[in-house]
Tab-separated table of C-alpha atoms in Angstrom:
chain	number	residue	atom	x	y	z
A	1	MET	CA	10.707	-19.185	-15.548
A	2	SER	CA	9.657	-16.011	-13.274
A	3	ASN	CA	7.077	-15.424	-15.085
A	4	LEU	CA	5.764	-18.842	-14.719
A	5	ILE	CA	6.306	-18.647	-11.271
A	6	ASP	CA	4.591	-15.607	-10.697
A	7	LEU	CA	1.777	-16.937	-13.019
A	8	LYS	CA	1.185	-19.803	-10.746
A	9	ALA	CA	1.345	-17.577	-7.811
A	10	ILE	CA	-1.417	-15.839	-8.875
A	11	LEU	CA	-3.319	-18.595	-9.739
A	12	ILE	CA	-3.147	-19.679	-6.062
A	13	ILE	CA	-3.775	-16.230	-4.707
A	14	ALA	CA	-7.010	-16.134	-6.287
A	15	LEU	CA	-7.977	-19.482	-5.863
A	16	ILE	CA	-7.677	-18.862	-2.193
A	17	PHE	CA	-9.358	-15.216	-1.911
A	18	LEU	CA	-11.533	-15.675	-4.940
A	19	PRO	CA	-13.510	-18.385	-2.595
A	20	LEU	CA	-12.740	-16.793	0.662
A	21	GLU	CA	-14.833	-13.450	-0.710
A	22	ARG	CA	-17.432	-15.557	-1.439
A	23	LEU	CA	-17.626	-17.588	1.796
A	24	LEU	CA	-17.205	-14.653	3.983
A	25	PRO	CA	-18.022	-11.447	2.148
A	26	LEU	CA	-18.278	-8.138	3.717
A	27	HIS	CA	-20.321	-6.671	1.179
A	28	ALA	CA	-22.152	-9.872	-0.306
A	29	GLU	CA	-23.820	-7.722	-3.234
A	30	GLN	CA	-20.193	-7.002	-4.635
A	31	SER	CA	-19.521	-9.080	-7.782
A	32	PRO	CA	-15.988	-10.683	-8.083
A	33	ALA	CA	-16.400	-8.472	-11.441
A	34	ARG	CA	-17.231	-5.282	-10.396
A	35	ARG	CA	-16.406	-2.172	-11.672
A	36	HIS	CA	-12.805	-1.347	-13.130
A	37	TRP	CA	-11.683	-4.875	-11.939
A	38	LEU	CA	-10.166	-5.315	-15.464
A	39	ASN	CA	-8.553	-2.386	-14.672
A	40	ASP	CA	-6.862	-3.700	-11.750
A	41	LEU	CA	-5.742	-7.038	-13.189
A	42	VAL	CA	-3.437	-5.052	-15.984
A	43	TYR	CA	-1.790	-3.785	-12.513
A	44	LEU	CA	-0.938	-7.382	-11.238
A	45	ALA	CA	0.597	-8.195	-14.840
A	46	PHE	CA	2.276	-5.558	-15.409
A	47	ASN	CA	2.950	-3.361	-12.399
A	48	GLY	CA	5.563	-5.721	-10.968
A	49	ILE	CA	7.846	-5.094	-13.854
A	50	LEU	CA	8.117	-1.573	-13.572
A	51	ILE	CA	8.409	-1.725	-9.397
A	52	LYS	CA	10.775	-4.243	-9.856
A	53	LEU	CA	12.938	-2.001	-12.002
A	54	GLY	CA	12.505	1.101	-9.846
A	55	LEU	CA	13.747	-0.954	-6.378
A	56	LEU	CA	16.488	-1.945	-7.728
A	57	LEU	CA	17.915	1.705	-9.415
A	58	VAL	CA	16.739	3.558	-5.898
A	59	ILE	CA	17.909	1.005	-3.645
A	60	GLY	CA	21.054	0.239	-5.415
A	61	PHE	CA	22.025	3.930	-5.517
A	62	ALA	CA	21.239	4.199	-1.678
A	63	MET	CA	23.477	1.151	-0.655
A	64	LEU	CA	26.293	2.244	-2.343
A	65	ALA	CA	25.926	5.781	0.153
A	66	VAL	CA	24.943	3.997	3.500
A	67	HIS	CA	27.641	1.607	3.351
A	68	ARG	CA	29.612	3.995	4.108
A	69	VAL	CA	27.751	5.512	7.208
A	70	VAL	CA	26.364	2.191	8.911
A	71	PRO	CA	29.760	0.620	10.569
A	72	ASP	CA	30.757	-3.226	10.310
A	73	SER	CA	30.440	-3.441	13.936
A	74	VAL	CA	26.404	-3.078	13.718
A	75	THR	CA	25.910	-5.391	10.859
A	76	ALA	CA	28.013	-8.024	12.686
A	77	ALA	CA	25.749	-7.620	15.502
A	78	VAL	CA	22.635	-7.759	13.372
A	79	GLN	CA	23.475	-10.949	11.894
A	80	SER	CA	25.006	-12.478	14.894
A	81	GLN	CA	21.009	-12.762	16.197
A	82	PRO	CA	19.018	-15.591	15.194
A	83	VAL	CA	16.696	-15.468	12.473
A	84	TRP	CA	13.581	-15.389	14.531
A	85	LEU	CA	14.889	-12.134	16.330
A	86	GLN	CA	15.763	-10.802	12.914
A	87	ALA	CA	12.557	-11.308	11.678
A	88	ILE	CA	10.656	-9.452	14.322
A	89	GLU	CA	13.013	-6.792	14.193
A	90	VAL	CA	12.660	-6.312	10.564
A	91	LEU	CA	8.998	-6.721	10.785
A	92	VAL	CA	8.941	-3.648	13.002
A	93	ILE	CA	11.805	-1.477	11.653
A	94	ALA	CA	10.188	-2.017	7.936
A	95	ASP	CA	6.466	-0.910	9.277
A	96	THR	CA	7.925	2.040	10.891
A	97	GLY	CA	9.553	2.917	7.450
A	98	PHE	CA	6.000	2.336	5.800
A	99	TYR	CA	4.181	4.262	7.735
A	100	LEU	CA	6.304	7.428	7.543
A	101	ALA	CA	6.556	7.260	4.035
A	102	HIS	CA	2.562	6.486	3.770
A	103	ARG	CA	1.964	9.529	6.342
A	104	ALA	CA	4.030	11.630	4.031
A	105	PHE	CA	2.205	10.478	0.722
A	106	HIS	CA	-1.034	11.993	2.467
A	107	ALA	CA	0.662	15.276	3.905
A	108	VAL	CA	2.385	16.209	0.698
A	109	PRO	CA	-0.127	17.503	-2.020
A	110	PHE	CA	2.950	16.181	-4.921
A	111	LEU	CA	2.961	13.011	-3.206
A	112	TRP	CA	-0.646	12.733	-2.638
A	113	ARG	CA	-1.026	12.670	-6.540
A	114	PHE	CA	0.418	9.316	-6.515
A	115	HIS	CA	-1.407	7.877	-4.021
A	116	SER	CA	-5.067	8.969	-4.442
A	117	ILE	CA	-4.636	5.986	-7.288
A	118	HIS	CA	-4.542	3.749	-4.558
A	119	HIS	CA	-7.270	5.477	-2.770
A	120	SER	CA	-9.689	5.959	-6.205
A	121	ILE	CA	-10.496	2.232	-5.010
A	122	GLU	CA	-14.053	2.396	-4.078
A	123	GLU	CA	-14.870	-1.348	-4.052
A	124	MET	CA	-12.691	-3.293	-1.944
A	125	ASP	CA	-11.398	-6.728	-2.490
A	126	TRP	CA	-7.872	-8.725	-3.131
A	127	LEU	CA	-7.537	-7.733	-6.396
A	128	ALA	CA	-7.936	-3.848	-6.064
A	129	ALA	CA	-5.230	-3.921	-3.685
A	130	HIS	CA	-2.749	-4.071	-6.496
A	131	ARG	CA	-3.815	-0.546	-7.706
A	132	VAL	CA	-1.008	1.436	-6.888
A	133	HIS	CA	1.274	3.899	-8.736
A	134	PRO	CA	4.711	2.209	-9.618
A	135	VAL	CA	5.935	5.361	-8.034
A	136	ASP	CA	4.511	5.371	-5.208
A	137	GLN	CA	5.538	1.865	-4.403
A	138	ILE	CA	8.835	2.088	-5.288
A	139	LEU	CA	9.050	5.207	-2.844
A	140	THR	CA	7.150	3.635	-0.370
A	141	LYS	CA	8.968	0.042	-0.423
A	142	SER	CA	12.369	2.021	-0.544
A	143	ALA	CA	11.291	3.618	2.815
A	144	SER	CA	10.765	-0.050	4.259
A	145	PHE	CA	13.600	-2.140	2.753
A	146	LEU	CA	16.292	0.538	3.061
A	147	PRO	CA	16.848	0.302	6.678
A	148	LEU	CA	16.856	-3.695	6.252
A	149	PHE	CA	19.539	-3.998	3.655
A	150	ALA	CA	21.735	-1.305	5.422
A	151	LEU	CA	21.579	-2.772	8.939
A	152	GLY	CA	22.463	-6.030	7.149
A	153	PHE	CA	19.626	-8.514	8.102
A	154	SER	CA	19.670	-12.030	6.889
A	155	SER	CA	18.461	-12.617	3.356
A	156	SER	CA	16.220	-15.368	5.495
A	157	ALA	CA	14.615	-12.694	7.887
A	158	ILE	CA	13.985	-10.448	4.533
A	159	LEU	CA	12.010	-13.166	2.918
A	160	ILE	CA	9.497	-13.893	5.805
A	161	PHE	CA	8.700	-10.212	6.504
A	162	THR	CA	7.777	-9.957	2.539
A	163	LEU	CA	5.946	-12.823	2.553
A	164	ILE	CA	3.895	-11.378	5.410
A	165	TYR	CA	3.626	-8.145	3.711
A	166	GLN	CA	2.275	-9.741	0.437
A	167	TRP	CA	-0.438	-11.851	2.054
A	168	GLN	CA	-1.284	-9.277	4.758
A	169	SER	CA	-1.980	-6.403	1.991
A	170	LEU	CA	-4.020	-8.685	0.116
A	171	LEU	CA	-6.366	-9.615	3.276
A	172	ILE	CA	-6.628	-6.659	4.946
A	173	HIS	CA	-8.271	-5.034	0.918
A	174	SER	CA	-10.219	-7.947	0.568
A	175	ASN	CA	-14.039	-8.331	0.927
A	176	THR	CA	-13.850	-10.020	3.964
A	177	ARG	CA	-15.795	-9.642	7.324
A	178	ILE	CA	-12.804	-11.165	8.638
A	179	ARG	CA	-12.345	-10.673	12.315
A	180	PHE	CA	-8.769	-9.981	14.222
A	181	GLY	CA	-10.512	-10.200	18.129
A	182	PRO	CA	-8.331	-8.794	20.404
A	183	LEU	CA	-5.407	-9.333	17.756
A	184	LYS	CA	-7.293	-6.220	15.575
A	185	TRP	CA	-4.467	-3.740	17.876
A	186	LEU	CA	-1.572	-5.727	17.244
A	187	LEU	CA	-1.746	-6.790	13.569
A	188	ALA	CA	-3.504	-5.090	10.521
A	189	SER	CA	-7.237	-6.389	9.644
A	190	PRO	CA	-9.351	-5.467	7.044
A	191	GLN	CA	-11.501	-3.878	9.830
A	192	PHE	CA	-8.583	-1.321	10.125
A	193	HIS	CA	-7.264	-0.997	6.491
A	194	HIS	CA	-10.829	-0.717	5.425
A	195	TRP	CA	-10.878	2.652	7.323
A	196	HIS	CA	-7.958	3.958	5.535
A	197	HIS	CA	-9.779	3.723	2.564
A	198	ALA	CA	-13.265	5.250	3.626
A	199	ASN	CA	-14.036	8.214	1.779
A	200	GLN	CA	-15.502	9.760	5.319
A	201	ARG	CA	-13.991	12.723	6.783
A	202	GLU	CA	-13.795	11.157	10.287
A	203	ALA	CA	-11.345	8.319	8.953
A	204	TYR	CA	-9.276	10.727	6.736
A	205	ASP	CA	-5.559	10.546	6.935
A	206	LYS	CA	-5.580	7.624	9.594
A	207	ASN	CA	-4.116	3.995	10.144
A	208	PHE	CA	-1.124	4.061	7.960
A	209	ALA	CA	0.934	1.384	9.121
A	210	GLY	CA	0.943	-1.668	7.262
A	211	GLN	CA	1.450	-4.553	9.835
A	212	LEU	CA	1.112	-2.864	13.213
A	213	PRO	CA	-1.516	-1.082	14.125
A	214	PHE	CA	0.431	-0.044	17.465
A	215	LEU	CA	2.324	2.405	15.628
A	216	ASP	CA	-0.570	4.203	14.595
A	217	MET	CA	-1.646	4.241	18.115
A	218	LEU	CA	1.827	6.125	18.710
A	219	GLY	CA	1.776	8.479	16.157
A	220	GLY	CA	-2.211	9.499	17.089
A	221	THR	CA	-3.268	8.371	13.697
A	222	LEU	CA	-5.623	5.187	15.051
A	223	PHE	CA	-9.226	4.844	13.986
A	224	MET	CA	-11.003	1.604	14.149
A	225	PRO	CA	-14.333	1.792	15.450
A	226	ASP	CA	-16.684	-1.450	15.403
A	227	ARG	CA	-18.527	-0.715	12.410
A	228	MET	CA	-17.519	-0.646	8.784
A	229	PRO	CA	-17.113	2.377	6.496
A	230	ASP	CA	-20.023	2.996	4.329
A	231	LYS	CA	-17.894	4.569	1.406
A	232	TYR	CA	-14.449	4.113	-0.473
A	233	GLY	CA	-12.634	5.814	-2.786
A	234	VAL	CA	-11.735	9.702	-3.317
A	235	ASP	CA	-13.175	13.150	-4.464
A	236	ASP	CA	-10.335	13.830	-6.756
A	237	PRO	CA	-11.053	13.461	-10.222
A	238	VAL	CA	-8.486	10.461	-11.192
A	239	PRO	CA	-9.316	8.420	-14.346
A	240	HIS	CA	-9.990	5.008	-14.723
A	241	LEU	CA	-7.701	2.981	-17.161
A	242	TYR	CA	-4.294	2.177	-16.344
A	243	HIS	CA	-2.598	4.426	-18.608
A	244	GLN	CA	-4.462	7.726	-17.680
A	245	GLN	CA	-3.745	6.623	-13.780
A	246	LEU	CA	0.092	6.358	-14.670
A	247	ALA	CA	-0.270	9.580	-16.404
A	248	TYR	CA	-2.199	11.368	-13.948
A	249	PRO	CA	-0.180	12.259	-11.013
A	250	PHE	CA	2.145	14.009	-13.845
A	251	VAL	CA	-0.722	16.015	-15.397
A	252	ALA	CA	-2.383	16.979	-12.241
A	253	ASN	CA	1.060	18.176	-11.199
A	254	ALA	CA	1.432	20.179	-14.194
A	255	ALA	CA	-2.089	21.754	-13.958
A	256	ALA	CA	-1.259	22.741	-10.161
A	257	LEU	CA	1.668	24.704	-11.044
A	258	ALA	CA	0.018	26.587	-14.224
A	259	GLN	CA	-2.882	27.391	-11.877
A	260	PRO	CA	-0.680	30.248	-9.733
A	261	ARG	CA	1.194	31.184	-13.240
A	262	LEU	CA	-2.465	31.589	-14.684
A	263	ALA	CA	-3.245	33.553	-12.091
A	264	ALA	CA	-0.821	35.962	-11.978
A	265	GLU	CA	-0.974	36.934	-16.136
A	266	SER	CA	-5.117	37.353	-16.017
A	267	PRO	CA	-5.912	40.850	-15.794
A	268	LYS	CA	-7.092	42.285	-12.706
A	269	ASP	CA	-10.295	43.892	-11.800
A	270	SER	CA	-9.781	47.928	-12.716
């Protein structure tokens, strides 16, 4: 039954974003059948299973420890609030966790090799949003959701956030020229997130938030000029196929660890 629901959701999303990207394209020359679209379709079809299993394990084990730390009075106070207020708090807390985890994936070389899979996108659209390594998604989503479960927010408030996150994630990656006007400083837009994916020096390590750009303003990482990027992607040697991309971070990390050893073993100049 869940697989049938997932298939229906995918069809609904495609029926919304495919016409939208043709009616309001940012890059009109870009075809829906762009390079590597089949690879991203594989991510859409199979990645969710790995991510759900990983989240269950990580958050499940973490909650065993967290329940001993968070007082029952805090949980009771959180649950006594109206759902609309909880939803706002959930959005801020979850996106703060996302911001911090996302920034760590850019700052730590070991983590960057997982995140570089997502940044290997060279043609932005709604389908490319799904190209994320499972380890990247599991750890980043855990940083978002663990505080929510630990503090005892209602399932309704968490569901509202989840729906907002899913749809906004697709929109900000989409090949659309939709602008948010003054709201661009409050809510993440395609303009905001396309700059995060730009392979241009001025935009490196900018715009980490998922929904709330003011977090980047507070963190000193906001970059949102009126123009749009000229180029997307990374210079890293990321392979193009799903199974190769799953293995790439581990292979790259093994190679990085081997380099100092090889340097030490090589004969020195006399």
